[in-house]
Tab-separated table of C-alpha atoms and ligand atoms in Angstrom:
chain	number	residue	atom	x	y	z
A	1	UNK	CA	31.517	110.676	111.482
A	2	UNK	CA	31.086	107.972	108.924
A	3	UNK	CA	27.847	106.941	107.373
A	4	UNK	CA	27.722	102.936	108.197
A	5	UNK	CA	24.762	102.782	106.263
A	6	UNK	CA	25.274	104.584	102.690
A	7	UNK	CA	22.807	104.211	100.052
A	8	UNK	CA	24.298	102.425	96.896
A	9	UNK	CA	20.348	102.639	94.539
A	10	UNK	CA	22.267	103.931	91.971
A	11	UNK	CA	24.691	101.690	91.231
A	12	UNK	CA	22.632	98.506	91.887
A	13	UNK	CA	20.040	100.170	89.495
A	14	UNK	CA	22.772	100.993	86.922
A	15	UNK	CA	24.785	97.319	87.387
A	16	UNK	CA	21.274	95.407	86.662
A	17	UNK	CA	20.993	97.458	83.483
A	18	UNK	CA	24.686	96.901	82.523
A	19	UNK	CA	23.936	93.178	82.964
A	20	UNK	CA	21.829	92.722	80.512
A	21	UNK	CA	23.735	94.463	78.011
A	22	UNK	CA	26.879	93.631	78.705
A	23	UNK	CA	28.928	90.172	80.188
A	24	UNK	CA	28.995	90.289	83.952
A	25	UNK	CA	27.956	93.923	83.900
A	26	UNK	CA	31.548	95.325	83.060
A	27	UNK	CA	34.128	95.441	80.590
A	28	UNK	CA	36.861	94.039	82.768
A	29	UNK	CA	36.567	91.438	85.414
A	30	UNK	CA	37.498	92.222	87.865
A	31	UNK	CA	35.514	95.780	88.367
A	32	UNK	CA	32.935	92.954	88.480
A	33	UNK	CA	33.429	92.393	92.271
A	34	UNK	CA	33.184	88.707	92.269
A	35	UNK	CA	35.725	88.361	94.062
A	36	UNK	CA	34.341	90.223	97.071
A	37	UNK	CA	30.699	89.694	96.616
A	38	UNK	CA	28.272	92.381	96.201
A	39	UNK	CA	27.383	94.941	93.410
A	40	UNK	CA	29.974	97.176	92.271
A	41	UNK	CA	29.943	101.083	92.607
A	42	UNK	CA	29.559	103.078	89.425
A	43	UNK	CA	31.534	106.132	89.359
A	44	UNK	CA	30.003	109.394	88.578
A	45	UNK	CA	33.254	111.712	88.405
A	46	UNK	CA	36.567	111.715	90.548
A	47	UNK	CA	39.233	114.302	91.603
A	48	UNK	CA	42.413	113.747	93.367
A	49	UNK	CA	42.194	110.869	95.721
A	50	UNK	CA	38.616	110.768	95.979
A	51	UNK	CA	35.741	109.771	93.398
A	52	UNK	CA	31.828	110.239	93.668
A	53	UNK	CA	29.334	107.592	92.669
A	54	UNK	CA	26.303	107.529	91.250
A	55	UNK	CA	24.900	107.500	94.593
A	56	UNK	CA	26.940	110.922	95.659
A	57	UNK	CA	29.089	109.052	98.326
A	58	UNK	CA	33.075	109.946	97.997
A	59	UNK	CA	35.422	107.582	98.437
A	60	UNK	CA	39.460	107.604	98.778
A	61	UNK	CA	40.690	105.509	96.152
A	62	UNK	CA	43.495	103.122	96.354
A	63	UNK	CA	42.774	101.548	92.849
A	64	UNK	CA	43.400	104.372	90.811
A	65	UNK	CA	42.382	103.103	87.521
A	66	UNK	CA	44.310	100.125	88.351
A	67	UNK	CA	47.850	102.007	88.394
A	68	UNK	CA	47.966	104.708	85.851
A	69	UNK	CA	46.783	107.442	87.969
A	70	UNK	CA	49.714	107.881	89.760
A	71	UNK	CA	49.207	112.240	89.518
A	72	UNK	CA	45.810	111.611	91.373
A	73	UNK	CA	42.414	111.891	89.398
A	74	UNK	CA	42.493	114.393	86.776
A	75	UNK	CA	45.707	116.496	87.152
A	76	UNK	CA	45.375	120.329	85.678
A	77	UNK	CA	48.099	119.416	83.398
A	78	UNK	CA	46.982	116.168	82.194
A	79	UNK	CA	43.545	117.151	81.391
A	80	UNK	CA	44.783	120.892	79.899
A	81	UNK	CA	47.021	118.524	77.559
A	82	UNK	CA	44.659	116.144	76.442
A	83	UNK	CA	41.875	119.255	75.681
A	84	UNK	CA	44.494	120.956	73.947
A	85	UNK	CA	45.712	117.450	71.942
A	86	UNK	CA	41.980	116.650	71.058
A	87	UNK	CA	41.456	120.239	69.680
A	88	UNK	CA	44.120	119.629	67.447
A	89	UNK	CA	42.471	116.404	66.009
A	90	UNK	CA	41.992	113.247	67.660
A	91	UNK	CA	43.783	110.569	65.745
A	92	UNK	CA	45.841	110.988	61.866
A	93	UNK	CA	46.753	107.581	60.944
A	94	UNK	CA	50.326	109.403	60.022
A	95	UNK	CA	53.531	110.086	62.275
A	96	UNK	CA	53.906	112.625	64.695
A	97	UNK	CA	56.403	114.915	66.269
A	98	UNK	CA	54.930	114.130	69.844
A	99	UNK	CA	56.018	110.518	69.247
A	100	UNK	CA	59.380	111.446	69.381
A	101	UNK	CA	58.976	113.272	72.274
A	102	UNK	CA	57.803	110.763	74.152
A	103	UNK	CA	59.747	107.993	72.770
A	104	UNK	CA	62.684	110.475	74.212
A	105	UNK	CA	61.291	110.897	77.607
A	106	UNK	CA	60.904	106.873	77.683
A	107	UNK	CA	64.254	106.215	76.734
A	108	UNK	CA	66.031	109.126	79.186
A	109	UNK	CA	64.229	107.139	81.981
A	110	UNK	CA	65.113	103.488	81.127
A	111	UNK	CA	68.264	103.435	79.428
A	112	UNK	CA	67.610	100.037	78.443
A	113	UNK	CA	65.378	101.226	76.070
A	114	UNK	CA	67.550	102.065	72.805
A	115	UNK	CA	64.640	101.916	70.843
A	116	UNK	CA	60.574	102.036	71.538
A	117	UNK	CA	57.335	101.293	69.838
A	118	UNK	CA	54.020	102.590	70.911
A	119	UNK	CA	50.796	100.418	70.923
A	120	UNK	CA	46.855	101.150	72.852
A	121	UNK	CA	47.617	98.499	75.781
A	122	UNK	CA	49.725	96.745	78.159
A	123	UNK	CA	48.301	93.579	76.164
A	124	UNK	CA	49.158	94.882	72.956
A	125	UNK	CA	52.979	95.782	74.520
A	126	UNK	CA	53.819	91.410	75.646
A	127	UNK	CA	52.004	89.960	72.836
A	128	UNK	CA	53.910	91.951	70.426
A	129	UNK	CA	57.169	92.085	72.597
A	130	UNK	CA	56.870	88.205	72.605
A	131	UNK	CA	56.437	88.050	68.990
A	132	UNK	CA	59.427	89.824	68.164
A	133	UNK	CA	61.703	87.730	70.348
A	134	UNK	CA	60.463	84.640	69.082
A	135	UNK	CA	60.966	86.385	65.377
A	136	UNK	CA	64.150	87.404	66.952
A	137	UNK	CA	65.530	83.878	68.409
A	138	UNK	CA	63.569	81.639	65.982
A	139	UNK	CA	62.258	79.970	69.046
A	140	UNK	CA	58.740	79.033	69.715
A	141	UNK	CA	58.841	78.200	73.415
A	142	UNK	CA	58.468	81.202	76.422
A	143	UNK	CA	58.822	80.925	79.555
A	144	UNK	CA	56.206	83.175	82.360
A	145	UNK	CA	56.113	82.727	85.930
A	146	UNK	CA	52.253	81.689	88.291
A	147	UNK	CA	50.475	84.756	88.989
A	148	UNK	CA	52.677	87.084	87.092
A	149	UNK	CA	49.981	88.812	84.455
A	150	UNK	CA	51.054	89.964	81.103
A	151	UNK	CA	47.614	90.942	79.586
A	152	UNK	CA	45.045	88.593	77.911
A	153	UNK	CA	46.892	87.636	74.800
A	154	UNK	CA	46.681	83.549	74.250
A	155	UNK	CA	50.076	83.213	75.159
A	156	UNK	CA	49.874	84.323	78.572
A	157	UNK	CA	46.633	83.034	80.090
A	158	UNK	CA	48.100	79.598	81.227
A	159	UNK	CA	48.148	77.965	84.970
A	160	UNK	CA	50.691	76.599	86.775
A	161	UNK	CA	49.043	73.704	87.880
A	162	UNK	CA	51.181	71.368	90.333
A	163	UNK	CA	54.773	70.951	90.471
A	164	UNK	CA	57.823	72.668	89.653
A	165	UNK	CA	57.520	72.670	85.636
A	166	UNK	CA	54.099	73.015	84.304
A	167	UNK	CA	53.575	72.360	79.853
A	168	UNK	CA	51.307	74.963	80.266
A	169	UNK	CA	47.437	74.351	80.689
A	170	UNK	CA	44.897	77.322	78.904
A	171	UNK	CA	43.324	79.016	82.255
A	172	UNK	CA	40.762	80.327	79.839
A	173	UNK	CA	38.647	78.447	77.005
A	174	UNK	CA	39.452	79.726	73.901
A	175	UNK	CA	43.430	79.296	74.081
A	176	UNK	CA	44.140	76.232	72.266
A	177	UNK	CA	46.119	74.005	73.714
A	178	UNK	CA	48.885	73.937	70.966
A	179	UNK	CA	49.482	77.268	71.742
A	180	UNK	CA	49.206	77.045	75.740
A	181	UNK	CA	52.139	73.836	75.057
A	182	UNK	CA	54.593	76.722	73.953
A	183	UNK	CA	54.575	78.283	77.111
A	184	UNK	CA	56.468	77.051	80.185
A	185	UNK	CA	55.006	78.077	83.669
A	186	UNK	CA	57.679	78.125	86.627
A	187	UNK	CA	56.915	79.603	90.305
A	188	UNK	CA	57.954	83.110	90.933
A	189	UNK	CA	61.126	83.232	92.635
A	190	UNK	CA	62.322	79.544	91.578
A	191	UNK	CA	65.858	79.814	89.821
A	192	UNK	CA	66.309	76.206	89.925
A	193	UNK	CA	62.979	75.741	88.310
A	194	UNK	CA	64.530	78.048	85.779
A	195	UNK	CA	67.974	76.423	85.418
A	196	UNK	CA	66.066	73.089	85.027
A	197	UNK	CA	63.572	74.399	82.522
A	198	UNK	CA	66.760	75.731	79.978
A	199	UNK	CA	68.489	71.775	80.339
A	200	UNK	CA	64.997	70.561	79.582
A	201	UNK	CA	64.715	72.711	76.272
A	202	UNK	CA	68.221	73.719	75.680
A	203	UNK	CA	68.080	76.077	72.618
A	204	UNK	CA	64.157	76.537	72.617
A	205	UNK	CA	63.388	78.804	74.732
A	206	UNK	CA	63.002	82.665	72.773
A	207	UNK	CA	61.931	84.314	75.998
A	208	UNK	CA	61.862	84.491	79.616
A	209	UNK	CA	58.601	87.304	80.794
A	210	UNK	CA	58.282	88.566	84.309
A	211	UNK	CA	56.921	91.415	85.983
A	212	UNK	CA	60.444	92.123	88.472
A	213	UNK	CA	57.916	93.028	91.041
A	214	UNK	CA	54.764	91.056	90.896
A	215	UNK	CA	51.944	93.502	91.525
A	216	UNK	CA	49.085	91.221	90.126
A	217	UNK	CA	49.050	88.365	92.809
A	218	UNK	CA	48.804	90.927	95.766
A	219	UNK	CA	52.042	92.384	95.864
A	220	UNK	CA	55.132	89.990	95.907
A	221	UNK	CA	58.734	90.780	95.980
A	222	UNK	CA	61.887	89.196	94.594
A	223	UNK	CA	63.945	87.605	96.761
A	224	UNK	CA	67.536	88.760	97.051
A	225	UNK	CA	69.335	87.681	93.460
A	226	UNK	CA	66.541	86.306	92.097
A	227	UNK	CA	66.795	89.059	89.330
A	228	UNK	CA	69.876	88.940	88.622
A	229	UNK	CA	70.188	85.126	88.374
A	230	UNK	CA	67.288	85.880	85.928
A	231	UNK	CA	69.399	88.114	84.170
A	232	UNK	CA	72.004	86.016	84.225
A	233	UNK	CA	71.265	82.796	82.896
A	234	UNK	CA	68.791	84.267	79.961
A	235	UNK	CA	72.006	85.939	78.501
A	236	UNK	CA	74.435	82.563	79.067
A	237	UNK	CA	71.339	80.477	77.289
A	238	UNK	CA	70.355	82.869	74.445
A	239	UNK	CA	67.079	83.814	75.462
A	240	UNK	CA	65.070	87.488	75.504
A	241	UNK	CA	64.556	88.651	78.840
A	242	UNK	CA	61.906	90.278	79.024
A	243	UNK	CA	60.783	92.377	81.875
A	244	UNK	CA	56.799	93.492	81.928
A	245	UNK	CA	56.731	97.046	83.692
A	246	UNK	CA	53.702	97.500	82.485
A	247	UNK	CA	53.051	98.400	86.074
A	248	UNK	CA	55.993	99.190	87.799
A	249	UNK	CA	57.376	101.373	85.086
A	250	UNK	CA	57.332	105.314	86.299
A	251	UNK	CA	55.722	103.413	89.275
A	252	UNK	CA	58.328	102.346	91.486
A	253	UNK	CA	61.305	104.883	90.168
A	254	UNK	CA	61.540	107.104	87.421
A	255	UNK	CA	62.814	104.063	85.581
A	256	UNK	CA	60.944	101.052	87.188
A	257	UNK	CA	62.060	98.047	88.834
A	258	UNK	CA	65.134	98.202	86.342
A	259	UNK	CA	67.245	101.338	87.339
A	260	UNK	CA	66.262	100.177	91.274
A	261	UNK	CA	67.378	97.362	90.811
A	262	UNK	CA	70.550	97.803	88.016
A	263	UNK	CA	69.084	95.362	85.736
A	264	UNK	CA	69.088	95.438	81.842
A	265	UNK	CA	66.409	93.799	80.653
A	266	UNK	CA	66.670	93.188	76.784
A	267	UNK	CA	62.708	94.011	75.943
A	268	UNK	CA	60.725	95.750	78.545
A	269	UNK	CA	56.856	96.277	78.141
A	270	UNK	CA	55.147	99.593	79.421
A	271	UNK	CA	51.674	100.944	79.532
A	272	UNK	CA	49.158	102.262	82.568
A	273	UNK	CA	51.427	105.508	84.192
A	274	UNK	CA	52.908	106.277	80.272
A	275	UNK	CA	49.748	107.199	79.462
A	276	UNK	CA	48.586	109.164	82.087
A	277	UNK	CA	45.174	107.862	82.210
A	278	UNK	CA	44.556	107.298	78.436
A	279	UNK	CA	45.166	103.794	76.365
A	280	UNK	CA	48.588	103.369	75.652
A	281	UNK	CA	51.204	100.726	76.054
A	282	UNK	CA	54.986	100.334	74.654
A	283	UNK	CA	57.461	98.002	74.224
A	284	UNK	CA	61.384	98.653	73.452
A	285	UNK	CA	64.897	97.353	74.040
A	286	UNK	CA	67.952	96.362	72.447
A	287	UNK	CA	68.255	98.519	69.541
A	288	UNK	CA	69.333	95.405	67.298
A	289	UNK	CA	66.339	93.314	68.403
A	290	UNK	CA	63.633	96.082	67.782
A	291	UNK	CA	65.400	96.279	64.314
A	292	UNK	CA	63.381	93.590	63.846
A	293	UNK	CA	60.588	94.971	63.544
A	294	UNK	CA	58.096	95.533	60.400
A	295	UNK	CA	59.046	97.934	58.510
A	296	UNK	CA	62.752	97.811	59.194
A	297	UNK	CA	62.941	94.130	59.962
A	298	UNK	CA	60.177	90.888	58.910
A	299	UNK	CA	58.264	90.641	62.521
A	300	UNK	CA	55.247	92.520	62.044
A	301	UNK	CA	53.246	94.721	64.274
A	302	UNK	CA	50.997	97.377	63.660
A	303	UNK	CA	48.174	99.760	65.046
A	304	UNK	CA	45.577	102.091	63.869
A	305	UNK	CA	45.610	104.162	66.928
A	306	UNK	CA	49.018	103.367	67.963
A	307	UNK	CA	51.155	106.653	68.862
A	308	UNK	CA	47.156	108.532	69.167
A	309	UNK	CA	48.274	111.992	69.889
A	310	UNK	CA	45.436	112.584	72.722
A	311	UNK	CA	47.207	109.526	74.705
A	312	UNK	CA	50.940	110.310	73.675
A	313	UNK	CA	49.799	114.228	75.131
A	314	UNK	CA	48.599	112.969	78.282
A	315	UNK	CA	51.716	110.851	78.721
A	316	UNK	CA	54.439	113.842	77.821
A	317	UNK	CA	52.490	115.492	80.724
A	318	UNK	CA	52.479	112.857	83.130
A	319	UNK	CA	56.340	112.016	82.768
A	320	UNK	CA	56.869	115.405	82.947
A	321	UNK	CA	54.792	115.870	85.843
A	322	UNK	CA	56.644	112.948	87.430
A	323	UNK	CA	60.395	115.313	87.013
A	324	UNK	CA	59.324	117.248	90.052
A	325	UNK	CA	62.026	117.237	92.297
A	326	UNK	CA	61.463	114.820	95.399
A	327	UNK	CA	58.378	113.427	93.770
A	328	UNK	CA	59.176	109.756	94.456
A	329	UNK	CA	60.601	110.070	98.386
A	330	UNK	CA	57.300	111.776	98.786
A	331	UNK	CA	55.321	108.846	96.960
A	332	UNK	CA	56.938	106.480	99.627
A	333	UNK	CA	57.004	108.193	102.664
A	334	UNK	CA	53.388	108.952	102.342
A	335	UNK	CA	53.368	104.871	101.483
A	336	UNK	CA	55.009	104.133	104.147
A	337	UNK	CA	52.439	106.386	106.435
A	338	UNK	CA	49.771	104.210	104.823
A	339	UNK	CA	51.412	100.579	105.291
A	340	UNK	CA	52.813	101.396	109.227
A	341	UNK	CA	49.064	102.520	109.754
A	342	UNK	CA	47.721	99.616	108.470
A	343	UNK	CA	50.436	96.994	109.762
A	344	UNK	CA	49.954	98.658	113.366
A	345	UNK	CA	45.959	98.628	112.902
A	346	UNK	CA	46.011	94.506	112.077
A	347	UNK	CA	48.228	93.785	115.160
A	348	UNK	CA	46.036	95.900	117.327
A	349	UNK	CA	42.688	94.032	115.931
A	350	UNK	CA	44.808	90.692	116.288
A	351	UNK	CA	44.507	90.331	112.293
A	352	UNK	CA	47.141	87.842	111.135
A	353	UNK	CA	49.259	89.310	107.808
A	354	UNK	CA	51.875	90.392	105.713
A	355	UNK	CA	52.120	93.689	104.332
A	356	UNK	CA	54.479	94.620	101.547
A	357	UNK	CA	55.597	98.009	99.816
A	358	UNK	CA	57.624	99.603	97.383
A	359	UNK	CA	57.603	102.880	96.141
A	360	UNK	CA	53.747	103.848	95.590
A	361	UNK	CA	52.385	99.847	95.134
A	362	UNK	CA	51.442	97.995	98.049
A	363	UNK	CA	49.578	95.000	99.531
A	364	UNK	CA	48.660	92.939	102.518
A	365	UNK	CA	47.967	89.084	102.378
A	366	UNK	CA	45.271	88.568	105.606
A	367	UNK	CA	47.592	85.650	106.015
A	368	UNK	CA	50.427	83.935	108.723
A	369	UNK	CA	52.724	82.570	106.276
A	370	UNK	CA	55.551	84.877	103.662
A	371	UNK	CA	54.394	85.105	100.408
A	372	UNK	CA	56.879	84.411	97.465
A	373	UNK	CA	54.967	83.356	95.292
A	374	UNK	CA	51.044	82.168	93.511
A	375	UNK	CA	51.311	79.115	96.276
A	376	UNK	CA	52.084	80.533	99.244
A	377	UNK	CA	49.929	84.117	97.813
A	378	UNK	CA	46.738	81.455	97.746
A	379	UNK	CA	46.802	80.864	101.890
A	380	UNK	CA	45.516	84.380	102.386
A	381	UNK	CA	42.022	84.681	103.999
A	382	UNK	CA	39.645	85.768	100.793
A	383	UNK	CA	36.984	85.513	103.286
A	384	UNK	CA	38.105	87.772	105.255
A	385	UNK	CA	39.092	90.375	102.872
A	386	UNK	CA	35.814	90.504	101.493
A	387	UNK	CA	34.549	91.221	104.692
A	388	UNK	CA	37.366	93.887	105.328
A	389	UNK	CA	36.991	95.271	102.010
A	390	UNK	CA	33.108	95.645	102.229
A	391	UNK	CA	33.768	97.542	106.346
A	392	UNK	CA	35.663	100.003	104.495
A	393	UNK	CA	33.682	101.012	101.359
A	394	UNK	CA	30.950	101.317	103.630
A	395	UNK	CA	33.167	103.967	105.260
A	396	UNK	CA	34.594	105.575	102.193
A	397	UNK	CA	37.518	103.926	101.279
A	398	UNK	CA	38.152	101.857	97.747
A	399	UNK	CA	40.978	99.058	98.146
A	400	UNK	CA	41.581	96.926	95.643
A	401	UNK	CA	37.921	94.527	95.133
A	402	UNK	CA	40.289	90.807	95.233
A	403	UNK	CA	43.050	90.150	98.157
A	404	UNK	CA	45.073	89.445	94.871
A	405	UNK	CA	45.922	92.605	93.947
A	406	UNK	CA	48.230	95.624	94.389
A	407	UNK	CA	46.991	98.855	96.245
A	408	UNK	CA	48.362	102.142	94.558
A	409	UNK	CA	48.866	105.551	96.485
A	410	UNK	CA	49.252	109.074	94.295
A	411	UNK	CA	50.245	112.512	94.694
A	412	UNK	CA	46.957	113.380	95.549
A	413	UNK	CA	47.286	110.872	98.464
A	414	UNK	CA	48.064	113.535	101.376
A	415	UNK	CA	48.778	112.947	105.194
A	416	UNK	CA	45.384	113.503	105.809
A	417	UNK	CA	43.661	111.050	103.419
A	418	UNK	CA	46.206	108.707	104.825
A	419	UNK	CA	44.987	109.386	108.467
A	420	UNK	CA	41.210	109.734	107.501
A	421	UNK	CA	42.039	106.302	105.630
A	422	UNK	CA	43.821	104.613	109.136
A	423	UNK	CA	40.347	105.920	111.510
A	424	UNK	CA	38.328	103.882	109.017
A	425	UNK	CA	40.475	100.898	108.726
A	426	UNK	CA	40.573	100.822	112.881
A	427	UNK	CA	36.346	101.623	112.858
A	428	UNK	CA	35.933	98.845	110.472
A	429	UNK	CA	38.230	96.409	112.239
A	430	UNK	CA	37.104	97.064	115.355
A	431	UNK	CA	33.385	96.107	113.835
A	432	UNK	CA	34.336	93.417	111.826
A	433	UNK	CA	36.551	91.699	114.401
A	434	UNK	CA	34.684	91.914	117.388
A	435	UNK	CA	37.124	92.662	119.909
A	436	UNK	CA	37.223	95.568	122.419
A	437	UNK	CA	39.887	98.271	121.738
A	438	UNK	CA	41.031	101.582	122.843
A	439	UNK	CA	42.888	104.074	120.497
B	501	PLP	C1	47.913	95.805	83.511
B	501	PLP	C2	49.018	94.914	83.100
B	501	PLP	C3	49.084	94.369	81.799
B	501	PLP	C4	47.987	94.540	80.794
B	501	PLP	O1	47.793	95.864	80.412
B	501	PLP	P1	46.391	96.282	79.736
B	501	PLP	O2	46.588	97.707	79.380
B	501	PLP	O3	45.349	96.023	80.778
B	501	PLP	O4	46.197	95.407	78.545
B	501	PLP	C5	50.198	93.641	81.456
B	501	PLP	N1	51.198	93.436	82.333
B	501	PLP	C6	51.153	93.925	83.593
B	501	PLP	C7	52.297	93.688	84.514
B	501	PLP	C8	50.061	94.663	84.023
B	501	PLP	O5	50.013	95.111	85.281
């Protein structure tokens, strides 16, 4: 049924001449598969669930572009809306009606947002959102949480380290460390970390980032009141809370973690799903803190392509898309297929782990102990994910190339790719584990 042995000439032909143009053969990391060993697979075209390499093997895809794809690859009305946008002109430098549109749609789905701004990335959309609340608070110090990712702005590349309270340490060269000192690093799920870090710094701290559900560790969950203690004690102490949905915005709910959860966050920070496949990112809140903002207020921000009309098309379409009725019970039972399948597949293989889901975004740490947060996230078996991961893109199926990251499912994502998914998980278990089993 599945070809074991699948030729990949292509891509290793196309990575070695990537390399020597380009850093590490990509222009992102991760596609890099370090993580996992091996050479990465260089797409040729996708559809629905499925892309094609270079090589002409198909693969169901459980990346998705990293979370924007939540439609599937290349939705009729995405890709009809972006044709017809780009026809029109491809970027004016000058405001449009479309803008408004989708600054509506935003702010009908998370009524949090009273007011929005559009930028190109989810990088763009925490740098800029931290900016304003320090312009805001006239504070200098923020507060993010170990393995919670924001983008690759300065301010947000920092480690925990050891201990409870971290004055943060660059985790790249090339932040200095005056500006890695600003930012306080607690561990996810921690509110006495937090309660300690605001009597530390009373009056210094402008903001308080976190994404509500961590999708960039694996996938880790709050734990009951942790959000709302968040909530909480940011409003009693004076500082922005900030909640990056870059991810789980559209993602998890029409509204993200916030409206699940009946949290109002004063800044949130959006991107991948708003713009249905195209760069775009947003941030928006509290009408009087975004009044701060250049040119109505002193905190400046700005963007030659910001609002681009082929981006702000494709994400009208996609939100709209997303208004179908039952569209998100569908997204989770057909999660929930994929997770039970998986979940049932490890026991019967005698794979240790803990699977988590929510909405469309799941994980699974090859690991005995409950993850809560980056510590307990780094027991998992990387090993043995690479060798899991590697079994199953031999057989067609693309998860997520790191154990650290969330798994996405789409509309595309029927029962069938599910179950053809599940076979090759079990084939590739059953090979890489050794043991005898019966299905
Ligand atoms: C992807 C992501 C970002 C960064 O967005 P880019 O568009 O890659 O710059 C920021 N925050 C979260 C939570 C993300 O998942």
């Amino acid at each position: 049924m599945i070809d074991a042995r699948r030729s990949v000439t292509e891509s290793v032909l196309a990575f070695d001449a990537a390399c020597r143009r380009i850093p590490g053969g990509v222009n992102s990391p991760v596609r890099a598969f370090r993580a996992v060993g091996g050479v990465p697979i260089f797409v040729e075209r996708a559809h629905g669930a499925r892309f094609i390499d270079v090589d002409g093997n198909q693969y169901i895809d459980y990346v998705m572009s990293w979370g924007p794809l939540i439609l599937g690859h290349a939705p009729p009305a995405v890709v009809e809306a972006i044709m017809r946008a780009a026809a029109l002109g491809t970027s004016y430098g000058a405001p449009t009606k479309a803008e408004t549109t989708l600054a509506e749609l935003v702010a009908s789905r998370l009524p949090s947002i009273e007011r929005i701004r559009f930028v190109s990335s989810g990088t763009e959309a925490t740098m800029s959102a931290v900016r304003l609340a320090r312009g805001y608070t006239k504070r200098d110090l923020i507060i993010k949480f170990a393995g919670c990712y924001h983008g690759h702005a300065d301010a947000f590349l920092i480690s925990a380290g050891s201990g409870a309270l971290t004055n943060g340490v660059p985790s790249s060269p090339g932040v200095p460390a005056s500006v890695a000192a600003q930012t306080l690093v607690l561990p996810y799920n921690d509110i006495d970390a937090l309660t300690s870090a605001f009597a530390e710094y009373p009056e210094q701290i402008a903001a308080v980032i976190v994404e509500p559900y961590v999708g960039n560790m694996g996938l880790v969950l709050p734990k009951p009141g942790f959000l709302h203690a968040l909530r909480d004690l940011t409003s009693t102490e004076g500082a922005v809370l900030i909640f990056d949905e870059v991810m789980t915005g559209f993602r998890v709910d029409h509204g993200g973690v916030q409206t699940r959860e009946g949290i109002s966050p004063d800044l949130t920070t959006l991107g991948k799903i708003l713009g249905g496949g195209l760069p775009i990112g947003a941030f928006g809140g509290k009408a009087e803190i975004m009044a701060h903002l250049s040119p109505e207020g002193p905190v400046y921000q700005a963007g030659t392509l910001s609002g681009n009309p082929i981006a702000t098309a494709a994400g009208i379409a996609t939100l709209q898309a997303l208004d179908a009725p039952g569209v998100y019970d569908r997204l989770e039972n057909i999660t929930g297929r994929l997770l039970d399948g998986l979940s049932a597949a490890f026991r019967k293989h005698g794979v240790a782990h803990r699977a988590a889901r929510v909405g469309s975004m799941f994980g699974f740490f090859l690991s005995e102990q409950p993850v809560v947060d980056l510590v307990s996230a780094q027991a998992a078996d990387t090993a043995q994910y690479a060798t899991l991961f590697h079994a199953l893109l031999a057989r067609g199926v693309y998860f997520a190339p790191s154990q650290f990251e969330a798994g996405f499912v789409s509309l595309a994502h029927d029962e069938a790719t599910i179950d053809a998914t599940l076979h090759a998980v079990d084939d590739a278990l059953r090979e890489t584990c050794g043991q005898p089993t019966r299905s």
